[in-house]
Coordinates of C-alpha atoms and ligand atoms in Angstrom, one line a residue:
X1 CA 0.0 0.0 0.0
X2 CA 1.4 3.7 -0.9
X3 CA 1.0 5.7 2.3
X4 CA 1.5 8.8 0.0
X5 CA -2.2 8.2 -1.3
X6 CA -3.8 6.5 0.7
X7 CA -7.5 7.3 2.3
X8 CA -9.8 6.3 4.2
X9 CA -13.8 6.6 3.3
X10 CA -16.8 5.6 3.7
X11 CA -16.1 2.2 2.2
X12 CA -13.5 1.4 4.3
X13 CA -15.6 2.9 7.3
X14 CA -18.7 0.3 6.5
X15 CA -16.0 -2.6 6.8
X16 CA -14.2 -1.3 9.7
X17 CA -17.3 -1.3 11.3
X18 CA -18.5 -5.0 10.3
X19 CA -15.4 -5.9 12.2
X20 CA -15.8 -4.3 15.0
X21 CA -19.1 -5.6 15.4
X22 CA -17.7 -9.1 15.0
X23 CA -15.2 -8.8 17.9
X24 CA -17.3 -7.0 20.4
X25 CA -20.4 -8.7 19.9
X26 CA -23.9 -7.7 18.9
X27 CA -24.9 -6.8 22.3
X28 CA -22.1 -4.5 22.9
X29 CA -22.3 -3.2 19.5
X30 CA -26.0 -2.2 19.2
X31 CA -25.6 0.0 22.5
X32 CA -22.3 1.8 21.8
X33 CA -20.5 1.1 18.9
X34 CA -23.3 1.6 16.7
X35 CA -23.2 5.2 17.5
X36 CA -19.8 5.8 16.6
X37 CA -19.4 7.7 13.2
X38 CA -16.5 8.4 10.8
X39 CA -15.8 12.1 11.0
X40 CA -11.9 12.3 8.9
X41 CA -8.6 11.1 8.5
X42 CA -5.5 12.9 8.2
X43 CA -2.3 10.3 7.4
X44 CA -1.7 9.1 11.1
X45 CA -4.8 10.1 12.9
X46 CA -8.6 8.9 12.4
X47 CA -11.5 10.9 14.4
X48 CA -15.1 9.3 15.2
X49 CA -17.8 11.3 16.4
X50 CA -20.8 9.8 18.8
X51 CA -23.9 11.7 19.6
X52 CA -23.4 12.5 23.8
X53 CA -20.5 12.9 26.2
X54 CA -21.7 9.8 27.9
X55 CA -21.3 7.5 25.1
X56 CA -18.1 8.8 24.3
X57 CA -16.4 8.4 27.8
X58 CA -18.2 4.9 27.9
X59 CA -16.5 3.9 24.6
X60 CA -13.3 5.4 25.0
X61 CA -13.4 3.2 28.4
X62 CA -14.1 0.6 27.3
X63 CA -13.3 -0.3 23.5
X64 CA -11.1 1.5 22.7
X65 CA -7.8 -1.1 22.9
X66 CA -10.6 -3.0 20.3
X67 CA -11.3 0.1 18.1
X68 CA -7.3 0.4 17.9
X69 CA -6.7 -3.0 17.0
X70 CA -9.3 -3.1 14.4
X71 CA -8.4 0.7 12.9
X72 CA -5.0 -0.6 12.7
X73 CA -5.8 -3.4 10.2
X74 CA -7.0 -0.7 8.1
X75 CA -4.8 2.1 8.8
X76 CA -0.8 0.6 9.6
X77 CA 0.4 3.9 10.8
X78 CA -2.1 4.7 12.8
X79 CA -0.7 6.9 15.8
X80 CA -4.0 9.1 17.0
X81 CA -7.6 8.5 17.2
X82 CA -10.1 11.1 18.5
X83 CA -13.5 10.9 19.8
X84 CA -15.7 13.8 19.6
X85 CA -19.3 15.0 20.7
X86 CA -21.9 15.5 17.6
X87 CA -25.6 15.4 18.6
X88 CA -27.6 14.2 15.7
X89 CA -28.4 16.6 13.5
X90 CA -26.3 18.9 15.5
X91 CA -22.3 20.1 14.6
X92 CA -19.4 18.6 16.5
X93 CA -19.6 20.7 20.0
X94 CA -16.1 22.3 20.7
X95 CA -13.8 21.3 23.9
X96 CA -15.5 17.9 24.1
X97 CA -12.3 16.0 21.7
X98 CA -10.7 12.8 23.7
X99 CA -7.8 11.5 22.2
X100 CA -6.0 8.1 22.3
X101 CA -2.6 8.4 21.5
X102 CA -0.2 5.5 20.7
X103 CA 3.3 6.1 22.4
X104 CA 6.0 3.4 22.9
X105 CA 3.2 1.1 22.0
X106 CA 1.4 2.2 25.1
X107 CA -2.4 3.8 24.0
X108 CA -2.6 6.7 26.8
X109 CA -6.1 8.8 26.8
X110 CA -6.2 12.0 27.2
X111 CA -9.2 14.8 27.7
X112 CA -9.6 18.3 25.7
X113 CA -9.0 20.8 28.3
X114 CA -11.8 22.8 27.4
X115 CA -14.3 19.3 28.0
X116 CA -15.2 20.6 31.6
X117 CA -16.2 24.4 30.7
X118 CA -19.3 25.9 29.6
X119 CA -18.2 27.2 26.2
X120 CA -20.7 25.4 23.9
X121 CA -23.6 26.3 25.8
X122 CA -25.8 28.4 23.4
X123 CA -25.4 25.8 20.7
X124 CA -27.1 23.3 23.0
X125 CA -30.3 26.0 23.9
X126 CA -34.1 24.6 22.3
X127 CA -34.7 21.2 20.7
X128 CA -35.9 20.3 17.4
X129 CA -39.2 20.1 16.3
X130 CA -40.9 16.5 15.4
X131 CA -42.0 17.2 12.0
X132 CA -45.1 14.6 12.7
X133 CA -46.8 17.1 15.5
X134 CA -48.0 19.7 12.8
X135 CA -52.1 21.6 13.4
X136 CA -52.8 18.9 10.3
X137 CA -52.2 16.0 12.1
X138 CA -54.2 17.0 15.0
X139 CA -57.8 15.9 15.6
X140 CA -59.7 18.1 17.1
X141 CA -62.7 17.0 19.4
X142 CA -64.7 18.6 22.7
X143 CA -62.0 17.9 25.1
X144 CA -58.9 19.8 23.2
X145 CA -61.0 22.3 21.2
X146 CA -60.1 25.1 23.7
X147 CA -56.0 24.1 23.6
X148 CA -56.3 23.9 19.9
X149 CA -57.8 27.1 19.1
X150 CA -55.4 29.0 21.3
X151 CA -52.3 26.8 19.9
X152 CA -53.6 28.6 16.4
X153 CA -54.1 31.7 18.0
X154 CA -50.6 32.1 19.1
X155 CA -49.3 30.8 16.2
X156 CA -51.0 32.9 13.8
X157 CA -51.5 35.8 15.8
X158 CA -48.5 39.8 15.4
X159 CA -50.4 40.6 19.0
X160 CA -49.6 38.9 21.9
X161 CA -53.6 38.1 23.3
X162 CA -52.7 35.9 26.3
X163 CA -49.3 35.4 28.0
X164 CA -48.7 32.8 29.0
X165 CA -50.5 30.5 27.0
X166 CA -50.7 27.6 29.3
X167 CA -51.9 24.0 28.0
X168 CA -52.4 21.4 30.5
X169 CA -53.7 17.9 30.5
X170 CA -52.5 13.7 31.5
X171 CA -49.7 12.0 29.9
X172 CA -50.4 11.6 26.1
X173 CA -53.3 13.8 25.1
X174 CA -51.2 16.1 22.6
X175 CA -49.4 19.1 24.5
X176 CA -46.1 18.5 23.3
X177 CA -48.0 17.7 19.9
X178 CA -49.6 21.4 20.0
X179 CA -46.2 23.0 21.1
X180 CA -44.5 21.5 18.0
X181 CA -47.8 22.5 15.9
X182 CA -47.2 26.0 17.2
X183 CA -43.4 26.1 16.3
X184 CA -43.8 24.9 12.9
X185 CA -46.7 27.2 11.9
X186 CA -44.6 30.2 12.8
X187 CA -41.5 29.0 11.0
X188 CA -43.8 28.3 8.0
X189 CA -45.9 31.9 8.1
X190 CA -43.5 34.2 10.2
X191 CA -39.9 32.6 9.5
X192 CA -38.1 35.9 10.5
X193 CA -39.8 35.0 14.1
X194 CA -37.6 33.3 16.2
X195 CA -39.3 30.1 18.2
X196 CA -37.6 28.4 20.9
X197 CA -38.8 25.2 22.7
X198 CA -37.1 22.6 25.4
X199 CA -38.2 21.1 28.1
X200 CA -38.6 22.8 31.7
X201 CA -36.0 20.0 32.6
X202 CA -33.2 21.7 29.6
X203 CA -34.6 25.0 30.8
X204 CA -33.6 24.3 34.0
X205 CA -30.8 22.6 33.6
X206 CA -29.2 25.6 31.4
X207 CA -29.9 28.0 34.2
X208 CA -28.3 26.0 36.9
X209 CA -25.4 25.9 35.1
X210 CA -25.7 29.4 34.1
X211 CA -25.8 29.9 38.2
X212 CA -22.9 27.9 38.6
X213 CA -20.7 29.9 36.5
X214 CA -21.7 33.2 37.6
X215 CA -22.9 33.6 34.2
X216 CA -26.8 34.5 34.2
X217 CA -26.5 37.6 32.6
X218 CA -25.0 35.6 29.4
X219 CA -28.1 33.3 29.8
X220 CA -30.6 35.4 29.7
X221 CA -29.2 37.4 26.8
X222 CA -29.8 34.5 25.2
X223 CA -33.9 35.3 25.2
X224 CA -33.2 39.0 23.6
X225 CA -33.7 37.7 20.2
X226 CA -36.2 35.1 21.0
X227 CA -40.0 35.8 20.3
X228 CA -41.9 33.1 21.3
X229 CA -40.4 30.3 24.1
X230 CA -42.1 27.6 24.5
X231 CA -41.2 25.3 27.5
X232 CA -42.5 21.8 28.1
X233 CA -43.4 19.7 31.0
X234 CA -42.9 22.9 33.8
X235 CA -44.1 19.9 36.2
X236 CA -40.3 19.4 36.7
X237 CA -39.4 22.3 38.1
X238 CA -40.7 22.4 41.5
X239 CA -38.9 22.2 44.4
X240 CA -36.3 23.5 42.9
X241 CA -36.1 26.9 44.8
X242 CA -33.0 29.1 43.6
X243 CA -33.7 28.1 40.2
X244 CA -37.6 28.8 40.3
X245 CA -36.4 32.5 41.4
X246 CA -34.2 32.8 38.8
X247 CA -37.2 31.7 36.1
X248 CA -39.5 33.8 38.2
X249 CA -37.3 36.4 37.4
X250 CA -36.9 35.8 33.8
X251 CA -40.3 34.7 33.1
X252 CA -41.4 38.6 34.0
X253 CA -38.7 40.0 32.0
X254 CA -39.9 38.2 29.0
X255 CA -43.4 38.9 29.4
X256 CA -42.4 42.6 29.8
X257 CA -40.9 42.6 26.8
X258 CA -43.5 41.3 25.0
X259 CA -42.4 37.9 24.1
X260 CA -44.6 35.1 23.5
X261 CA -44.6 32.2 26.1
X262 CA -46.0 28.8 26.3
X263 CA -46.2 27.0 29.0
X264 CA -47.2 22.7 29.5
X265 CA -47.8 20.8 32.4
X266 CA -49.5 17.7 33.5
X267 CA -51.3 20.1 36.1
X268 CA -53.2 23.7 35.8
X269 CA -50.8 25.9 37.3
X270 CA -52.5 26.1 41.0
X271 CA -52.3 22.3 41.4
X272 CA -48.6 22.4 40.5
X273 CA -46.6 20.8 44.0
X274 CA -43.7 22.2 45.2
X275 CA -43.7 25.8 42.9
X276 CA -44.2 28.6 44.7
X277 CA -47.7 30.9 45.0
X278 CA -46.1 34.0 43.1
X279 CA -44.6 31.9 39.9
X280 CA -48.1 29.5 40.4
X281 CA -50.1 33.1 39.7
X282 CA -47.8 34.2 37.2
X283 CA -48.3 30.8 35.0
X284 CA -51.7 31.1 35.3
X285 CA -51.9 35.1 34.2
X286 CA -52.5 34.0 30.2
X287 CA -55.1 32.0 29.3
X288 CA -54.9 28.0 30.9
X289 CA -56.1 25.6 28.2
X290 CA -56.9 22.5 29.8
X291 CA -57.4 19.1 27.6
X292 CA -59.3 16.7 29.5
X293 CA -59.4 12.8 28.8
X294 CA -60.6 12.0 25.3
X295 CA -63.8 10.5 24.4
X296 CA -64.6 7.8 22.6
X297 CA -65.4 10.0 19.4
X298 CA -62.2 11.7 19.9
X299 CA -60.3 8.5 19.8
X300 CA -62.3 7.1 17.0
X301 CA -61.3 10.5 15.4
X302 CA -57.6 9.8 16.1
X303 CA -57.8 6.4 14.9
X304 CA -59.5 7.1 11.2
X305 CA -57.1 10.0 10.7
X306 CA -54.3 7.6 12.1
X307 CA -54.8 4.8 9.7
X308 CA -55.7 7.1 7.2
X309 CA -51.9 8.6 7.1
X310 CA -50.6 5.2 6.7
X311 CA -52.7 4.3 3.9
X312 CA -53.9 1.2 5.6
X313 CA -57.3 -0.5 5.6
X314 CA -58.9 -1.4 9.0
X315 CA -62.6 -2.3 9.0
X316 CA -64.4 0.2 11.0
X317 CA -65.2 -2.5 13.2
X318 CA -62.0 -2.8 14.2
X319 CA -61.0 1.1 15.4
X320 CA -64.3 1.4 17.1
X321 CA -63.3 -1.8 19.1
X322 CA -59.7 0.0 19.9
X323 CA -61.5 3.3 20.7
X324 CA -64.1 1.5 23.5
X325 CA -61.0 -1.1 24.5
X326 CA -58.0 1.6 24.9
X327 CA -58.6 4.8 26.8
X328 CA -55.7 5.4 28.5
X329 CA -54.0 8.0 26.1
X330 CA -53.6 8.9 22.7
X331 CA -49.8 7.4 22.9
X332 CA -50.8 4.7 24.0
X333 CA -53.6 4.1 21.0
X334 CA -51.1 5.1 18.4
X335 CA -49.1 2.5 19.2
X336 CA -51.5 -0.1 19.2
X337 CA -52.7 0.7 15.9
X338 CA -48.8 0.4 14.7
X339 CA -48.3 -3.0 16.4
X340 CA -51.8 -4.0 14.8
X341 CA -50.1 -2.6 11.3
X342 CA -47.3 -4.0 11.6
X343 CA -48.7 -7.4 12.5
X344 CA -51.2 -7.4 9.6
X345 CA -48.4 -6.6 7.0
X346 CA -45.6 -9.0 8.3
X347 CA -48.4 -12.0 8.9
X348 CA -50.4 -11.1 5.5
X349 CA -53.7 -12.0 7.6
X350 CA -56.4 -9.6 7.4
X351 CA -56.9 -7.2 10.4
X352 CA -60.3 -8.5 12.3
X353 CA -60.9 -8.0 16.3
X354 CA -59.9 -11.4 16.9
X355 CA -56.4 -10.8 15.7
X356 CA -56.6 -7.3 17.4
X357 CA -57.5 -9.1 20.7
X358 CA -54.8 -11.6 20.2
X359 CA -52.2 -9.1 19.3
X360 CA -52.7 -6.5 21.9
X361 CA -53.5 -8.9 24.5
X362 CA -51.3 -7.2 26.9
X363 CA -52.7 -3.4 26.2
X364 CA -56.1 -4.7 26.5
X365 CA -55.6 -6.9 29.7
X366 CA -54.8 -3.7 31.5
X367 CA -54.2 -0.3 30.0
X368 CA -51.1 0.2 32.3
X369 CA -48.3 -2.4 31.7
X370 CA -47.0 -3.3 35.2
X371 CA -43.2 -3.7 34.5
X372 CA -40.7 -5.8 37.1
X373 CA -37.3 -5.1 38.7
X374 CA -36.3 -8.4 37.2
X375 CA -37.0 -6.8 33.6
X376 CA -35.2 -3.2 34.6
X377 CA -32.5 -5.4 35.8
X378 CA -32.3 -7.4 32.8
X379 CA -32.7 -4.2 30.5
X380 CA -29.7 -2.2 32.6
X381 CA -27.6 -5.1 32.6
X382 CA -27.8 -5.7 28.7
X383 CA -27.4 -2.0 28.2
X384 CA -24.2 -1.6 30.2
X385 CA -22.8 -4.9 29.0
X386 CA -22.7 -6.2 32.4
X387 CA -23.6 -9.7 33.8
X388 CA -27.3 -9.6 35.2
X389 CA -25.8 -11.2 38.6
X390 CA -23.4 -8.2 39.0
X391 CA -27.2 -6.8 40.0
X392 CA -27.0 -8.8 43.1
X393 CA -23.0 -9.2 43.8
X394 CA -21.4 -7.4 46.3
X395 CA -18.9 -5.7 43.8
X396 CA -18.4 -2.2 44.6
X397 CA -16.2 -1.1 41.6
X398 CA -17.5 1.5 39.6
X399 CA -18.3 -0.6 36.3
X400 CA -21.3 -2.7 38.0
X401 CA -22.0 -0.2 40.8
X402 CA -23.3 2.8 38.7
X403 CA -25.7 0.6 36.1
X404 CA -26.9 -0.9 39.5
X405 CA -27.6 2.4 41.1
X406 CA -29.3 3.5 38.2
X407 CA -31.4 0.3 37.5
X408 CA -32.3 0.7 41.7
X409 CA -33.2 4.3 40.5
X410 CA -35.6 3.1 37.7
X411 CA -37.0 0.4 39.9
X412 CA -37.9 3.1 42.0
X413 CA -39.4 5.6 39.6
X414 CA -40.9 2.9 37.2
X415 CA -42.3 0.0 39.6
X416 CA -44.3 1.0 43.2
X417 CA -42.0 -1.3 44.8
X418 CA -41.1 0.3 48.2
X419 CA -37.0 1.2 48.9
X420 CA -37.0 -2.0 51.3
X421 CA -38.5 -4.2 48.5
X422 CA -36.1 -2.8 45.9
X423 CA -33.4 -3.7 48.2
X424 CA -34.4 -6.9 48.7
X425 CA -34.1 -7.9 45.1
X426 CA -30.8 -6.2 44.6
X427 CA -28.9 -8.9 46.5
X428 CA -31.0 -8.3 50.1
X429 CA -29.1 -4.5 50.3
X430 CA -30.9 -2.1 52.5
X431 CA -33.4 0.2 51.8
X432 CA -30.6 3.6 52.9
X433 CA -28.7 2.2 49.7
X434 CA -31.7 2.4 47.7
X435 CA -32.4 6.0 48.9
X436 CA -28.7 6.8 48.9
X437 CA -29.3 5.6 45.1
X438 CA -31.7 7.3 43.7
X439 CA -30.7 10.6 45.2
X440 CA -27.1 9.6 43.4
X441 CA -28.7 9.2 40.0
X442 CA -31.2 12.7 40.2
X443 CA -27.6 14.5 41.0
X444 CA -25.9 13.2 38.2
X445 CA -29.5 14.1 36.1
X446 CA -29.4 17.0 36.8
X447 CA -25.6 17.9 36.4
X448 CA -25.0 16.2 33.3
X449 CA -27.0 16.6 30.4
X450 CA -25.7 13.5 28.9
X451 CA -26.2 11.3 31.7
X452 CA -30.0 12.5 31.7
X453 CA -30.3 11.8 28.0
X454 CA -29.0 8.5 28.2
X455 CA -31.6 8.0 31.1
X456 CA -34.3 8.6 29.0
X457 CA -33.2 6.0 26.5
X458 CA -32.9 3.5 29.4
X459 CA -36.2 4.3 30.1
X460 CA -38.1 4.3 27.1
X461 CA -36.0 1.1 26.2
X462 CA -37.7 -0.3 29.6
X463 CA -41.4 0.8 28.6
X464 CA -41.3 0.0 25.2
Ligands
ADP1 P1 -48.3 14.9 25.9 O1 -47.2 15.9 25.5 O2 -49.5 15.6 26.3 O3 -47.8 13.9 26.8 P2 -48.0 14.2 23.1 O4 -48.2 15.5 22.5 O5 -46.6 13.7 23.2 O6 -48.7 14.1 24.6 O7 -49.0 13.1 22.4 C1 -48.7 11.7 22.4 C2 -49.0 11.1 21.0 O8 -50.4 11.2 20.7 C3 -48.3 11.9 19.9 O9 -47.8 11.0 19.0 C4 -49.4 12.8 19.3 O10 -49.1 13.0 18.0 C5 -50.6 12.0 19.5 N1 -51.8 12.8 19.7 C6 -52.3 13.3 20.9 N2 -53.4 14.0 20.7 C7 -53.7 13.9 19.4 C8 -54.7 14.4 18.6 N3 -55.7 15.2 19.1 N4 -54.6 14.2 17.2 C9 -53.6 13.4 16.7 N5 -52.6 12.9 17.4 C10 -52.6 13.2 18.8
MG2 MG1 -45.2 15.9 26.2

């Protein structure tokens, strides 16, 4: 091979990877290598992005003797390889670079400087928008006209009518879905306004760290050129005191000068535990859309437009038999339908209510799937590559005992298993390690970004 010209690419990248897959298994690959990504290659050094911080301290940690061994095959003078931070869909966030360097056939690791500071922070402000959650995919019915026709208002709206808007409603009946509506419509009619949503828990997060580094001011000249914010999910912010100040604080600012806000929660803003009276008044200033459960026409509503989208026929008999059967919430519907979809097209059988029964036997026997520590244990174990009976050992080193204090932490947020009981089943510890757990994990939450984003994943892997 002629050094002088030769390159890596994308060919080379798909094979690398088949290897790698080979030697750390399909396990190990599905949850971490499978994120890694070819970023460039300069003659002696190779760089690979993944999408969090997280994954790229895990991998570096752990494979990265095997991600030498198998670059090497590809690349003989390979000296360097660097690992850097790119969310998907995002650009590679500065300071976050780790480098393994070969030296005297000895691979050291080393950290960008810059990793630990703040300096990407207003790249990482607001979340996309699901391009599925537009005002056309929404069905409208009694129990969200009221959210619906405010969404638009807002949306459509150069005066400011109500501020804060402020929808609230149970788990699944289309608030995020109306917030995304109201994002798009704005970018589509009035792209020279500038819409920001995230989550109260990114909200948050972005001020406590603003706090931290004495650098509030910076934060909130972030919101000068913002016109509409729309913040999700503001259940998560109580008890948070300094923090709640601070957003008090801001909140008013905003309002004052005459930007848009819109507000979710689970709750209407006086039932909201743990905030305190003044903010709870403030949120409820605007106008507070509530969406109550759905009805049965509602959901039959959902259902048509639903199966309409996917250009499947289901006898009528069928969604009305979903709509009476499945009331929980509209999530919850949806992915019935899918499962019922997806079993109708891989099986070739037509879709009746006996194949509907059979298939969503679970969903139907109870709306709310009861899930066990045994399964969180087994879904934490798998994730973090670790043996399932390391949930139960007494080995304290770092490797087993963080994906065990997390999986007690999801026992304990998922299951209504008591801290005794969850000790029990993690190897008879006692119920102060359980506590001492679970307050370990909501620290890390909320001080790592990352960390709280690879949570999630755990969690929706567990409830999925
Ligand atoms: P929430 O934020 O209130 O928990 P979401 O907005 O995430 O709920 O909605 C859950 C799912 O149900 C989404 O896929 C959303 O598109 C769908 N959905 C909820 N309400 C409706 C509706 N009225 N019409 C169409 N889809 C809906
Ligand atoms: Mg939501």
């Amino acid at each position: 091979m002629d050094n002088n010209t030769f390159t890596f690419d994308e060919n080379k990248w798909s094979s690398l990877k088949k290897d790698l897959k080979k030697t750390v298994g399909d396990t190990a690959y599905n949850n971490w290598l499978k994120h890694l990504n070819y970023v460039s290659f300069e003659e002696t050094s190779i760089t690979f992005s993944v999408p969090t911080k997280f994954l790229r301290d895990w991998i570096v940690n752990n494979y990265s003797d095997k991600i030498k061994n198998e670059t090497k095959k590809y690349i003989k003078k390979i000296d360097i390889i660097k690992f850097v931070v790119k969310p998907s869909g995002g650009r590679i966030v500065p300071g976050t670079t780790r480098t393994i360097k070969s030296s005297d056939n000895h691979w050291k690791s080393t950290l960008d400087v810059r990793s630990n500071q703040t300096s990407n922070y207003p790249n990482e402000f607001g979340a996309p928008l699901d391009p599925r959650f537009t005002f056309d995919n929404f069905v409208v019915g009694k129990p969200n006209e009221l959210a619906f026709a405010a969404s638009q208002r807002v949306s459509e709206a150069d005066k400011i009518t109500f501020n804060p808007l402020f929808l609230c409603g149970g788990v699944g009946l289309g608030k995020t879905h109306l917030m995304h509506a109201i994002g798009w419509k704005i970018k589509q009619k009035q792209p020279d306004r500038k819409v920001i949503y995230l989550s109260a828990e990114k909200f948050m997060y972005q001020f406590v760290r603003a706090l931290r580094y004495k650098d509030t001011s910076a934060f909130k000249e972030q919101f000068r050129s913002i016109d509409v914010l729309m913040i999700d999910d503001v259940q998560f912010i109580s008890g948070k005191d300094n923090t709640q100040e601070e957003f008090f604080h801001t909140f008013n600012a905003l309002i004052e000068q005459n930007k848009q806000i819109v507000i979710s929660a689970d709750k209407s803003p006086t039932d909201l535990d743990g905030v305190q009276e003044r903010l709870k008044s403030r949120l409820g200033c605007g106008l507070v859309a509530d969406i109550h459960p759905t009805t049965y026409e509602l959901r039959l509503g959902i259902l048509i437009e639903k199966a309409q989208k996917r250009g499947v026929e289901i006898p009528p008999k069928v969604l009305e038999f979903l709509s009476h059967r499945i009331i929980s919430n509209v999530r919850e519907m949806e992915g019935a339908l899918n499962r019922l979809v997806a079993h109708g097209t891989l099986v070739g059988t037509p879709i009746t209510i006996e194949t509907a029964q059979l298939v969503l036997q679970d969903l139907l026997k109870s709306s709310n799937k009861k899930i066990t520590i045994e399964e969180i244990q087994k879904k934490v174990a798998e994730h973090f590559n670790i043996r399932i009976t390391d949930m139960h050992s007494p080995r304290r080193s770092r490797s087993v005992a963080r994906p065990r204090q997390i999986a007690m932490y999801l026992a304990k947020s998922i299951t209504s298993r008591s801290l005794p009981e969850i000790g029990r089943k993690f190897g008879g510890r006692d119920h102060t390690t359980v506590m001492h757990a679970v307050k370990k994990i909501e620290e890390l939450k909320l001080a790592d970004i990352n960390f709280n984003e690879d949570l999630e994943l755990l969690k929706r892997l567990i409830d999925s």
